[in-house]
Coordinates of N, CA and C in Angstrom, one line a residue:
X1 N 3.5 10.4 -14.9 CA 2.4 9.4 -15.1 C 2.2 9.3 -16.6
X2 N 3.1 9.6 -17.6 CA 2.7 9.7 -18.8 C 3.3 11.0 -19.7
X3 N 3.3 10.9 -20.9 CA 3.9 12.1 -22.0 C 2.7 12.5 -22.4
X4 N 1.0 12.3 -22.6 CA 0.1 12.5 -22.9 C -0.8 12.6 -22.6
X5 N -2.0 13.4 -22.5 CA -3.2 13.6 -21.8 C -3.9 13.9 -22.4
X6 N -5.3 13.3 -23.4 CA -5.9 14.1 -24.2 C -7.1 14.4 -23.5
X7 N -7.9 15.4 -23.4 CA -9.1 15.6 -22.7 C -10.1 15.6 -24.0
X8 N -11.2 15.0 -23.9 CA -12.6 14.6 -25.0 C -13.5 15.7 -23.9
X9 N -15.0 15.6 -25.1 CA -16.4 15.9 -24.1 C -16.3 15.2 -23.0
X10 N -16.2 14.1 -22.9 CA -16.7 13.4 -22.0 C -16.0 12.9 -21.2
X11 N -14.7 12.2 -21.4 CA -13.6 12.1 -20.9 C -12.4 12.1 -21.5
X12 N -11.0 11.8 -20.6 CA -9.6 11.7 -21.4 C -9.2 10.7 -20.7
X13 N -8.3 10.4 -21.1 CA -6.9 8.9 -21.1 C -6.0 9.7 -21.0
X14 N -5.4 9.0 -20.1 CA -3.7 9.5 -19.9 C -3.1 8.0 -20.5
X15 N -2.6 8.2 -21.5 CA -1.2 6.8 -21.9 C -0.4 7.5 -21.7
X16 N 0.6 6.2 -21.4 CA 2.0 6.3 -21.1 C 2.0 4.6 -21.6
X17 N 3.0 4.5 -23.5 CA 3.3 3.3 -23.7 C 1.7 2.6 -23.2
X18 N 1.9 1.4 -23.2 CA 0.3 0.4 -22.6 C -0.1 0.7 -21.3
X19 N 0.3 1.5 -21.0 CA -0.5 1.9 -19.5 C -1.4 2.9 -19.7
X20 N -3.1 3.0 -19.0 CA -3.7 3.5 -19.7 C -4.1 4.5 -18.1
X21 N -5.0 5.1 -17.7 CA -5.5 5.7 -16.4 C -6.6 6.6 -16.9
X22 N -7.1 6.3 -16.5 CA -8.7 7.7 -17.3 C -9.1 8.4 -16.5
X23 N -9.3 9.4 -16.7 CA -9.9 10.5 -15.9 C -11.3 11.0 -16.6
X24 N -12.4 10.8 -15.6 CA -13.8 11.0 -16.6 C -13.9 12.6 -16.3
X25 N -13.9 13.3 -16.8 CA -14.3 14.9 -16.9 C -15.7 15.2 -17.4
X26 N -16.8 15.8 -16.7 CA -17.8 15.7 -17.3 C -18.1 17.2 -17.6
X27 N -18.5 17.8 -18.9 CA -18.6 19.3 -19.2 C -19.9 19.5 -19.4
X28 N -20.7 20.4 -18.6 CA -22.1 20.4 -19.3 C -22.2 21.8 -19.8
X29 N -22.7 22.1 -20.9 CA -22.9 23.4 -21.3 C -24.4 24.0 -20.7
X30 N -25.1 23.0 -20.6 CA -26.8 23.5 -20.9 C -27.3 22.3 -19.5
X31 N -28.4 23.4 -18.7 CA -29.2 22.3 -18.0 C -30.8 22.4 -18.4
X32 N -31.5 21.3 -18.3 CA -32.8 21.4 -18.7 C -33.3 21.3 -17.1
X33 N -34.4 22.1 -16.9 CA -35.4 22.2 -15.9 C -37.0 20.8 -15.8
X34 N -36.9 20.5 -14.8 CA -37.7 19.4 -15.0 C -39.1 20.2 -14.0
X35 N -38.6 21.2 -14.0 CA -40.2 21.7 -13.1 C -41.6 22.4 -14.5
X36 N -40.4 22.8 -14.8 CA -41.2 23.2 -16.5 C -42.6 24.1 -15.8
X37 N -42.3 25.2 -15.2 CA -43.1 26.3 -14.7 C -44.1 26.9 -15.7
X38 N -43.0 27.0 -16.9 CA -43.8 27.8 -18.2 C -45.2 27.0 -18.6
X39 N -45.3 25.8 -18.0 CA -46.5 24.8 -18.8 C -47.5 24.4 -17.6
X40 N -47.3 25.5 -16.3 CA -48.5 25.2 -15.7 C -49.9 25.9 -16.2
X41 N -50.3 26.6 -16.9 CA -51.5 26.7 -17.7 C -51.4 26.5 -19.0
X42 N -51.1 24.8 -18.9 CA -50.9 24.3 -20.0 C -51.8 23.4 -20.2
X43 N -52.7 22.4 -21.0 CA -53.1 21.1 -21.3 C -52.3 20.3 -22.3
X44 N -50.9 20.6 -23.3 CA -49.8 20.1 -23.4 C -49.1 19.2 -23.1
X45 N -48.6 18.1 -23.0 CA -47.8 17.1 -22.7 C -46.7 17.7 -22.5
X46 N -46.2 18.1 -21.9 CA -44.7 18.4 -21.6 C -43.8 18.0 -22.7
X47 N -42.7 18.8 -23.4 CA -41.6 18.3 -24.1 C -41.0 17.5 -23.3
X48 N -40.3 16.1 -24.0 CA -39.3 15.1 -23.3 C -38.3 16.2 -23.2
X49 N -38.0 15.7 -21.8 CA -37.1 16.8 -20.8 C -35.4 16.5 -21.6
X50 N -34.5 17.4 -21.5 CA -33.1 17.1 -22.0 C -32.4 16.6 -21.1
X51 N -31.9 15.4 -21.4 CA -31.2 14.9 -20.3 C -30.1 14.9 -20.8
X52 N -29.2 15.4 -21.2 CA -27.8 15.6 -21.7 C -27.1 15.9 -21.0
X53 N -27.4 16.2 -19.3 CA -26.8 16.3 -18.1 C -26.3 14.6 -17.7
X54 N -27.5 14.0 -17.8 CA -27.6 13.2 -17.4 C -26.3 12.0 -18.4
X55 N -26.7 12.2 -20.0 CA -25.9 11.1 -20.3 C -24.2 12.0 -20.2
X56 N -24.0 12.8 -19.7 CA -22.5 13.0 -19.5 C -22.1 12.7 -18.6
X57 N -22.6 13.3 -17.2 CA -22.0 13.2 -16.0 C -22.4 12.0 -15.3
X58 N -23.2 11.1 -16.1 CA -23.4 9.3 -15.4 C -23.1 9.0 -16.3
X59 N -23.8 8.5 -17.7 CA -23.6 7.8 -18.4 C -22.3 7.8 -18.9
X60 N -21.2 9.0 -19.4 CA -20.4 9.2 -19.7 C -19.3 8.1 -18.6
X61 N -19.3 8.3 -17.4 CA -19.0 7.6 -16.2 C -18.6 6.2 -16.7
X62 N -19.7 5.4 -16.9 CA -20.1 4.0 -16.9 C -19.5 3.3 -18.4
X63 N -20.1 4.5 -19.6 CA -19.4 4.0 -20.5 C -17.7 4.5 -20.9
X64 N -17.5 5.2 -19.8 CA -15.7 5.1 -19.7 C -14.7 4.2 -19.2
X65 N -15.8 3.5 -17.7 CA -15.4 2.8 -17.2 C -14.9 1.5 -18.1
X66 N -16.3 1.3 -18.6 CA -16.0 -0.2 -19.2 C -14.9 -0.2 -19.9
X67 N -14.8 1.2 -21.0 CA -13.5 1.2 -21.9 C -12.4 1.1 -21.1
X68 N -12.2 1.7 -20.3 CA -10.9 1.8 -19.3 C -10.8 0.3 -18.6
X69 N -11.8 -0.6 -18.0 CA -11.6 -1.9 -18.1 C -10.9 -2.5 -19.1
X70 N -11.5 -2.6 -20.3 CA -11.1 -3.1 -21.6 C -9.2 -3.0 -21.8
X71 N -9.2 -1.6 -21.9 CA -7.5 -1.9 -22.2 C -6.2 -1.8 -20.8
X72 N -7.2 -1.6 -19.6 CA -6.1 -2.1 -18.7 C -6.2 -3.3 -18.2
X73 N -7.2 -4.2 -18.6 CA -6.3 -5.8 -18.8 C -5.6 -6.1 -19.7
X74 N -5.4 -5.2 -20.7 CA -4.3 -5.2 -21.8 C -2.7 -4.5 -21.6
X75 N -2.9 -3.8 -20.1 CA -1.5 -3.5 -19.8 C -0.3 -4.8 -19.4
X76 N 0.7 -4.2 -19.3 CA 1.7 -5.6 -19.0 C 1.7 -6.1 -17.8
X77 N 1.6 -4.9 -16.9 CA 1.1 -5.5 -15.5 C -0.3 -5.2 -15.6
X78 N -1.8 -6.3 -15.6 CA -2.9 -6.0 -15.8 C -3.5 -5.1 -14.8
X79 N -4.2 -4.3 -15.0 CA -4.7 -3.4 -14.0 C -4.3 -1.7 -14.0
X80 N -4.9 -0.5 -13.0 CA -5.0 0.6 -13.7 C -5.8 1.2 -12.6
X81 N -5.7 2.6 -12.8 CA -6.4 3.5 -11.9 C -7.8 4.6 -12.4
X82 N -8.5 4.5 -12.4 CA -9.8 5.1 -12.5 C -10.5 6.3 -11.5
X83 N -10.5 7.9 -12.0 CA -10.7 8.9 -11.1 C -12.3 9.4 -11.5
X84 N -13.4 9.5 -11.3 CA -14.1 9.9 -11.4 C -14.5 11.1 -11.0
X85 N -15.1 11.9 -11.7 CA -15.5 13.9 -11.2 C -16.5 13.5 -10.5
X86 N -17.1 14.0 -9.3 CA -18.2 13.8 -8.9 C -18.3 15.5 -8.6
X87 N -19.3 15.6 -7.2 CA -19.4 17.2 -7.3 C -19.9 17.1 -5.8
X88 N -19.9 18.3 -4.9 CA -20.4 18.1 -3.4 C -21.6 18.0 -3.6
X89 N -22.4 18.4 -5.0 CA -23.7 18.3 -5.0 C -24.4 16.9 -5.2
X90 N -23.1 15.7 -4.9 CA -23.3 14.3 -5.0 C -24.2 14.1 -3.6
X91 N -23.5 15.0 -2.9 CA -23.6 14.4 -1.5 C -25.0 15.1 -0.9
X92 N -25.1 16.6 -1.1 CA -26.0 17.7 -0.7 C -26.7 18.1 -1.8
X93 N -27.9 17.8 -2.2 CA -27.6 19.0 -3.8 C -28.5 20.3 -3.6
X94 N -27.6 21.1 -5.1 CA -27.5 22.1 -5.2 C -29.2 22.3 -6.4
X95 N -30.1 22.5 -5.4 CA -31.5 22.8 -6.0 C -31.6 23.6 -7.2
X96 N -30.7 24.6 -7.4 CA -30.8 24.5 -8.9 C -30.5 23.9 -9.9
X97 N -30.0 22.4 -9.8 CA -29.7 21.9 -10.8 C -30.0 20.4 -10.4
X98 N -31.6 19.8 -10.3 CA -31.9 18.8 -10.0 C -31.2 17.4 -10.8
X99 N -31.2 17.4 -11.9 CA -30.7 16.3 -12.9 C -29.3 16.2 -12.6
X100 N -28.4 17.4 -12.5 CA -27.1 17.4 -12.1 C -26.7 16.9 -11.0
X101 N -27.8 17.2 -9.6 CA -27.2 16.7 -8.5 C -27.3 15.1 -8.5
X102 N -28.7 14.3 -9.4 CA -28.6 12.8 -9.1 C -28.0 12.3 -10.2
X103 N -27.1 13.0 -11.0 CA -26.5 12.4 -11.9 C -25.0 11.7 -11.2
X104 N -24.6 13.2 -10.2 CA -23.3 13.3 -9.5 C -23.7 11.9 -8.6
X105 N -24.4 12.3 -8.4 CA -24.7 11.4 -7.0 C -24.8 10.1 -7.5
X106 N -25.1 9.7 -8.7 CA -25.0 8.5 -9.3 C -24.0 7.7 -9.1
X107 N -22.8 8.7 -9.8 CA -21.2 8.6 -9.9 C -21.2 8.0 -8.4
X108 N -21.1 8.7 -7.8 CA -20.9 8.6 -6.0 C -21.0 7.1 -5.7
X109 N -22.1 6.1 -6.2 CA -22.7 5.1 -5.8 C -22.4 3.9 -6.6
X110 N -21.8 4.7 -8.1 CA -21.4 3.9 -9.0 C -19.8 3.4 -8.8
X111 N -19.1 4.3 -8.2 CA -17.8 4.2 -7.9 C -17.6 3.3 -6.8
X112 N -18.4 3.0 -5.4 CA -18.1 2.2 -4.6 C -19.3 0.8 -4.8
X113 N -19.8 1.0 -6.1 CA -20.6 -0.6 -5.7 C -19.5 -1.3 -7.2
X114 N -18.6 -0.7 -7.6 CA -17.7 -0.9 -8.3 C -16.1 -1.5 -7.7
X115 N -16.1 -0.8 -6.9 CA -14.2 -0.6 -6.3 C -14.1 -2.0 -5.7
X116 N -15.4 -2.5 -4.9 CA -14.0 -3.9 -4.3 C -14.2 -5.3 -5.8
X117 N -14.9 -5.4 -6.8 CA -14.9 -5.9 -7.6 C -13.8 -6.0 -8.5
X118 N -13.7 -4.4 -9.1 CA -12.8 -4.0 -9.8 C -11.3 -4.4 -8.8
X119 N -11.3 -4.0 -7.8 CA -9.8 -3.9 -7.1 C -9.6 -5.2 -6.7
X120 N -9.9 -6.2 -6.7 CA -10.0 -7.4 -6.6 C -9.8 -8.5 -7.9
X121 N -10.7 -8.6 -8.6 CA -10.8 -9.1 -10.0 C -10.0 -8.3 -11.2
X122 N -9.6 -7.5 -11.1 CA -8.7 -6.7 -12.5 C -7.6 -6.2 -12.1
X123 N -7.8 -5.8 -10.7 CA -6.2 -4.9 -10.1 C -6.3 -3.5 -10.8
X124 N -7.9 -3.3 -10.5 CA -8.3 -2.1 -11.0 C -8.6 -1.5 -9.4
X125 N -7.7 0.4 -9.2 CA -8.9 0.9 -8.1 C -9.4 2.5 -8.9
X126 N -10.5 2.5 -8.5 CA -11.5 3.8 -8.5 C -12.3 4.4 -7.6
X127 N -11.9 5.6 -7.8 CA -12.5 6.4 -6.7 C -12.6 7.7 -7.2
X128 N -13.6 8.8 -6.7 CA -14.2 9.7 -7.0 C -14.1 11.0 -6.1
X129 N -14.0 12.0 -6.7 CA -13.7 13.6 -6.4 C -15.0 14.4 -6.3
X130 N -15.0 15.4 -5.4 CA -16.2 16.0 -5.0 C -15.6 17.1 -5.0
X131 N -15.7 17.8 -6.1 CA -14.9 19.5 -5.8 C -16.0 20.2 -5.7
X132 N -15.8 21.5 -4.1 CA -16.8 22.4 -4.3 C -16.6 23.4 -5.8
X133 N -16.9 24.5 -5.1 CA -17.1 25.7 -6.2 C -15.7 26.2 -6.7
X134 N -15.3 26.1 -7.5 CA -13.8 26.2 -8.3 C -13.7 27.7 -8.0
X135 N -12.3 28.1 -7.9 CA -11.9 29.5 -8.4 C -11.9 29.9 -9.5
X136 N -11.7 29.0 -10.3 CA -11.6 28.7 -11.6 C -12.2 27.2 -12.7
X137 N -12.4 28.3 -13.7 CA -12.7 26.8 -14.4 C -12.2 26.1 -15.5
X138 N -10.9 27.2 -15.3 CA -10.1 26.5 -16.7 C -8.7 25.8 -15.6
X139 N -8.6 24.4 -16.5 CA -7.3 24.1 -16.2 C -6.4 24.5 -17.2
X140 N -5.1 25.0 -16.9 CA -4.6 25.2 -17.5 C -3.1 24.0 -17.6
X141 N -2.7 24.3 -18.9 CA -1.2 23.3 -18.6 C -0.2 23.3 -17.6
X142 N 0.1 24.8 -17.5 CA 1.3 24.9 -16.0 C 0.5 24.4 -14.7
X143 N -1.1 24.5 -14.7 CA -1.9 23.9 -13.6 C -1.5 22.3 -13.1
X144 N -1.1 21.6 -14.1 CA -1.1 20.2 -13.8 C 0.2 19.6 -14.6
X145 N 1.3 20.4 -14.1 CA 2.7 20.1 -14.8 C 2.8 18.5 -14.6
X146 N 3.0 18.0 -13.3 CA 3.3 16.8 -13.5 C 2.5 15.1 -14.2
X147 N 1.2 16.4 -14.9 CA 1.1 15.3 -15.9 C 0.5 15.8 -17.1
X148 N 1.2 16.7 -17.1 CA 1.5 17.1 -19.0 C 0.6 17.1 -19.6
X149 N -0.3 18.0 -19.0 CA -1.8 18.0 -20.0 C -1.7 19.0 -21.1
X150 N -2.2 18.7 -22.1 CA -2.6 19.2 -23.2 C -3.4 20.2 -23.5
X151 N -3.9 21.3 -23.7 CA -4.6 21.5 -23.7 C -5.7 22.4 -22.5
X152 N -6.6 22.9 -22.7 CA -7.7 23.9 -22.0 C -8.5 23.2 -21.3
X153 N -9.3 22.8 -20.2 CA -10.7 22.2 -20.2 C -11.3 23.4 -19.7
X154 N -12.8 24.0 -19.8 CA -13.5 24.6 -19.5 C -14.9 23.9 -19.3
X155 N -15.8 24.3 -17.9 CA -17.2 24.0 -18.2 C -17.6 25.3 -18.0
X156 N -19.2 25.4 -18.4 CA -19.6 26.7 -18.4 C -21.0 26.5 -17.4
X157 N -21.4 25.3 -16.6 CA -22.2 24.9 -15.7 C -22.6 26.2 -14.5
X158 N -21.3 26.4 -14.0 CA -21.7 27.8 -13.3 C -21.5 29.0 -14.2
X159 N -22.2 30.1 -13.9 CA -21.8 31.0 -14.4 C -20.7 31.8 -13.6
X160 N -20.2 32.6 -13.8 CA -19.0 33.4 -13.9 C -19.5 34.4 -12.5
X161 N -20.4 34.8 -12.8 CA -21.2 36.1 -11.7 C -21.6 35.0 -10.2
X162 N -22.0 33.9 -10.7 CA -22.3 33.0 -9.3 C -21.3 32.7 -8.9
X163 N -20.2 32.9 -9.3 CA -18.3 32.6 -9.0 C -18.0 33.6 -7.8
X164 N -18.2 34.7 -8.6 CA -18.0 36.0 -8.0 C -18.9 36.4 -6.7
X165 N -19.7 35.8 -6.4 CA -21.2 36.1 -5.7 C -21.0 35.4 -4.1
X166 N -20.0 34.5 -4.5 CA -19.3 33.8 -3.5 C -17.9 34.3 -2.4
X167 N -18.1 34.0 -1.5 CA -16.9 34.6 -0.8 C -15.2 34.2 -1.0
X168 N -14.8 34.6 -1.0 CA -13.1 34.0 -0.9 C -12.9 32.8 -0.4
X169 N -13.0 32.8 0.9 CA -13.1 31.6 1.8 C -13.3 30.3 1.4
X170 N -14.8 30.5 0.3 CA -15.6 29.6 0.3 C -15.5 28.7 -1.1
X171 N -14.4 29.5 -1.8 CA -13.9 28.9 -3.3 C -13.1 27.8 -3.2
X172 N -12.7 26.9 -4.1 CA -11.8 25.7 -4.0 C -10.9 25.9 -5.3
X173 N -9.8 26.2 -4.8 CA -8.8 26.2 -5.8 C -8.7 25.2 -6.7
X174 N -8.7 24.9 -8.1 CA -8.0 24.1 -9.0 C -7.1 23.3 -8.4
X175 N -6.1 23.9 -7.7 CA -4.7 23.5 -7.5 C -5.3 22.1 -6.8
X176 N -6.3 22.2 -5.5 CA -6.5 21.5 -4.4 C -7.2 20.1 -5.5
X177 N -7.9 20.8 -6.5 CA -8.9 19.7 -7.0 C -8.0 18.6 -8.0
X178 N -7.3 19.1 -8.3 CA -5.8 18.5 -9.0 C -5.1 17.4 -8.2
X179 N -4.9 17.9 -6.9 CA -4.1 17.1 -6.1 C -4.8 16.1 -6.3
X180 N -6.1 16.5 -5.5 CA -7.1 14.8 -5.1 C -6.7 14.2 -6.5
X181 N -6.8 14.1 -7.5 CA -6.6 13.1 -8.5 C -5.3 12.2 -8.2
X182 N -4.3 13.5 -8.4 CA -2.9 12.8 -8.1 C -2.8 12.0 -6.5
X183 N -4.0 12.2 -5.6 CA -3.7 11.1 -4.4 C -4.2 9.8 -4.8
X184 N -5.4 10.1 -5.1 CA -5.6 8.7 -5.8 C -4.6 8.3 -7.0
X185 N -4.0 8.4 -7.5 CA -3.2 8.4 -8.8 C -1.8 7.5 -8.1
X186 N -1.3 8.1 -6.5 CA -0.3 7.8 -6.2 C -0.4 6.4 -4.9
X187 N -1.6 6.3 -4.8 CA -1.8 5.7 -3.1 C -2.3 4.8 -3.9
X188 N -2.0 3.5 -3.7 CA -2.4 1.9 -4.2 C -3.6 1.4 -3.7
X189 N -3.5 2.2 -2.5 CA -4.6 1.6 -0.9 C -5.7 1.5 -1.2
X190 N -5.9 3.0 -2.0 CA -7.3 3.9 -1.6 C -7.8 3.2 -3.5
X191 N -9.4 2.6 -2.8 CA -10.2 2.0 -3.8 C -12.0 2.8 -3.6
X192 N -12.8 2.6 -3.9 CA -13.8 2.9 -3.5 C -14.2 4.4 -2.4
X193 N -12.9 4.9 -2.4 CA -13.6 6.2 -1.4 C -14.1 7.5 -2.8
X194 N -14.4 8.5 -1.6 CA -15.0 9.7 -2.1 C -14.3 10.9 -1.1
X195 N -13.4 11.8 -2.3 CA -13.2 13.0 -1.4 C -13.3 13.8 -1.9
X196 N -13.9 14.5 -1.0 CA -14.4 16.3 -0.8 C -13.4 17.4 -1.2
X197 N -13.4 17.9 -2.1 CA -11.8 19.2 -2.2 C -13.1 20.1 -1.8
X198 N -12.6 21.2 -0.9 CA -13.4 22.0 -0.2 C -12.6 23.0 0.4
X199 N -12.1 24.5 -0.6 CA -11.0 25.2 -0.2 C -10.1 24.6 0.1
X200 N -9.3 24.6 0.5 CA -7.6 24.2 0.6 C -7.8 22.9 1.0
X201 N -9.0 22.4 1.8 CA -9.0 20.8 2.5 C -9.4 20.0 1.9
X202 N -8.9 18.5 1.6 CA -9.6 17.6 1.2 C -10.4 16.7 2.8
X203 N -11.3 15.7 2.5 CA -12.3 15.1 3.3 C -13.0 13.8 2.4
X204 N -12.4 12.9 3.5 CA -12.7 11.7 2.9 C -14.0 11.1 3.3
X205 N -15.1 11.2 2.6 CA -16.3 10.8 2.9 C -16.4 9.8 2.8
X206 N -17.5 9.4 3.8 CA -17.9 7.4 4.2 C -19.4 7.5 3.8
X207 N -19.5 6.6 3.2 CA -21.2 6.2 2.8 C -21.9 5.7 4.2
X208 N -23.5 6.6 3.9 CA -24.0 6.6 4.8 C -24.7 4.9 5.4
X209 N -24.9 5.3 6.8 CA -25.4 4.1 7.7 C -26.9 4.0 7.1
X210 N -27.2 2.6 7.3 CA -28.3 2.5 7.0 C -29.1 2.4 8.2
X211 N -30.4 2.3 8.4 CA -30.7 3.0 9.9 C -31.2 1.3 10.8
X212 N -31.8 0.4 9.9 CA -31.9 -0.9 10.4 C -31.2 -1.9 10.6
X213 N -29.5 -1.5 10.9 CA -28.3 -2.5 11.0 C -28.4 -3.7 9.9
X214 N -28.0 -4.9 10.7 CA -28.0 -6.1 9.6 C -29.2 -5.9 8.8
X215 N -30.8 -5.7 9.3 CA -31.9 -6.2 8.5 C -31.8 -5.9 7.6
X216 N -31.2 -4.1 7.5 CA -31.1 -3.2 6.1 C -30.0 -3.5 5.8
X217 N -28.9 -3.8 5.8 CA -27.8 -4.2 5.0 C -27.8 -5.6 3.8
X218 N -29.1 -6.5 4.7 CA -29.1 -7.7 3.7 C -29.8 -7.4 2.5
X219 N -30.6 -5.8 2.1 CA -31.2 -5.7 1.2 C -30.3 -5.2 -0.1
X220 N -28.9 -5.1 0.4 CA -27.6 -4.7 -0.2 C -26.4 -5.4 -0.2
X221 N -26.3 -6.9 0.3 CA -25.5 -7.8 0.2 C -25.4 -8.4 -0.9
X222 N -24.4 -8.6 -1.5 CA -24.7 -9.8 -2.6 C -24.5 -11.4 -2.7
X223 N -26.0 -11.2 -3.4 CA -26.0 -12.6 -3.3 C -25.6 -13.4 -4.9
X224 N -24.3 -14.4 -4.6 CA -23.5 -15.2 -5.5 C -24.7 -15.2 -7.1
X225 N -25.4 -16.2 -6.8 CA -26.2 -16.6 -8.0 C -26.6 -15.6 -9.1
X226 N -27.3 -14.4 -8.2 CA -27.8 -12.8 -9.1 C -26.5 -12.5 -9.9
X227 N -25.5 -12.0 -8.7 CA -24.4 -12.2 -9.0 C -23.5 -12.3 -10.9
X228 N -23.6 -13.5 -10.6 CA -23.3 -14.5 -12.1 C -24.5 -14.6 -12.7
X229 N -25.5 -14.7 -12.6 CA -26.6 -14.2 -14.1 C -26.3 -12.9 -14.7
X230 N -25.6 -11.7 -14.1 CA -25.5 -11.0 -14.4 C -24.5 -10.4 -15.1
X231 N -23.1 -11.6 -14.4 CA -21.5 -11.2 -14.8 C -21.4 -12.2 -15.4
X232 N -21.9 -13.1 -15.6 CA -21.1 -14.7 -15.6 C -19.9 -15.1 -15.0
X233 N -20.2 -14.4 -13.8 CA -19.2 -15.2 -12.7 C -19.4 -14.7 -11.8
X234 N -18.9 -15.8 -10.4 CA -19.4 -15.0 -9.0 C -18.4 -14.0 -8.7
X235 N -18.7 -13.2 -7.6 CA -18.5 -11.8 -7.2 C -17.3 -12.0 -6.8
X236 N -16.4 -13.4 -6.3 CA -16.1 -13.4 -5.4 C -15.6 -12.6 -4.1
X237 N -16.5 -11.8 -3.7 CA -16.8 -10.9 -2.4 C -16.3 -12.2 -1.2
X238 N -16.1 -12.1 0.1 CA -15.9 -12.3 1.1 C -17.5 -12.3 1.7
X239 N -18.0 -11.6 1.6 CA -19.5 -11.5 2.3 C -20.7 -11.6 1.4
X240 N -19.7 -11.8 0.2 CA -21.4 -12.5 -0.5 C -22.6 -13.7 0.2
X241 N -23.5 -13.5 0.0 CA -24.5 -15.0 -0.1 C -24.1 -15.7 -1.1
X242 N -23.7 -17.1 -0.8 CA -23.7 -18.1 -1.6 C -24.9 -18.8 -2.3

């Protein structure tokens, strides 16, 4: 898929010649607490909370996307593949780290109100990874031979002791969380899903039902006009409102 892979803070590009594919990698070193315990006998204004969780593992997302839009309509065949990190804590979250879990979960929501647009209008698909708890948190180069990465990535989000605190069983190999990339990397099909790497298995998650059939669906249809005020052009969706 390429001679190059550079990994950034926030994300990396795989080129090969004008063919571009991004993989958003989100690294957080530091989480800020929004319960701020220390300031209940306080009359203080709370410090503005740190959201540096937030502008990596969403915002980072959104502002990769567009770039990765940008130069894969510049490929020769126009169009391109887009992998997003999400976390199982998209789906369930993980109460210690409130900002983290709706950041993930952002991604989650951002990748499928994205995919039939993109896979449609650019010949762009994207779709997103939910790895549980890593074995590991370094990838290494021999980890991901067939696409020639460069370099180390490490996050330091879990600690090392909460690694260990964990059972065997219940770890997810690198190896597994690797693949999912390369499925989406290799399958044309698959636009808009979400899968789970979870020990050795992956799991293709479906967005949830909404509980009032059509009534609640129309509150999430789109409608043409909003649409194009917003894009300058319609959606063309199949089940838009015109």
């Amino acid at each position: 898929m390429g001679e190059l892979m550079l990994f950034v803070r926030t994300l990396g590009l795989l080129i090969r010649g004008k063919e571009v594919g991004l993989y958003v990698k989100q690294l957080v070193d530091e989480c800020s607490s929004i319960y701020i315990f220390e300031h209940r006998n306080s009359d203080k204004i709370p410090p503005k909370p740190d959201l540096s969780c937030t502008d990596i593992d969403y915002k980072g997302v959104v502002y990769g996307t567009q770039l990765a839009i940008h130069f894969m309509r510049k490929n020769k065949a126009p169009g391109g593949k887009i992998v997003a990190t999400a976390s199982v804590a998209a789906i369930v979250p993980h109460e210690s780290y409130p900002e983290y879990d709706g950041a993930k979960a952002a991604v989650v929501n951002f990748v499928r109100a994205t995919a039939r647009i993109l896979k449609d209008k650019e010949n762009i698909t994207i779709n997103a990874i939910c790895p549980g708890q890593s074995k590991k948190l370094l990838v290494q180069r021999e980890t991901i031979s067939k696409l020639t990465i460069l370099g180390i990535v490490q996050t330091s989000i879990i600690p090392q002791e909460m690694v260990d605190a964990v059972s065997p069983e219940c770890l997810t190999p690198i190896s597994n969380v690797v693949s999912a990339y390369e499925r989406f990397l290799d399958d044309d099909s698959l636009y808009g899903r979400v899968l789970e790497c979870s020990a050795e298995k992956q799991f293709f998650l479906e967005p949830p039902a909404l509980a009032n059939g059509y009534v609640s669906r129309r509150a999430v249809t789109v409608w043409d006009p909003l649409f194009q005020a917003c894009h300058k052009e319609n959606s063309g969706l199949s089940d838009a409102i015109p």
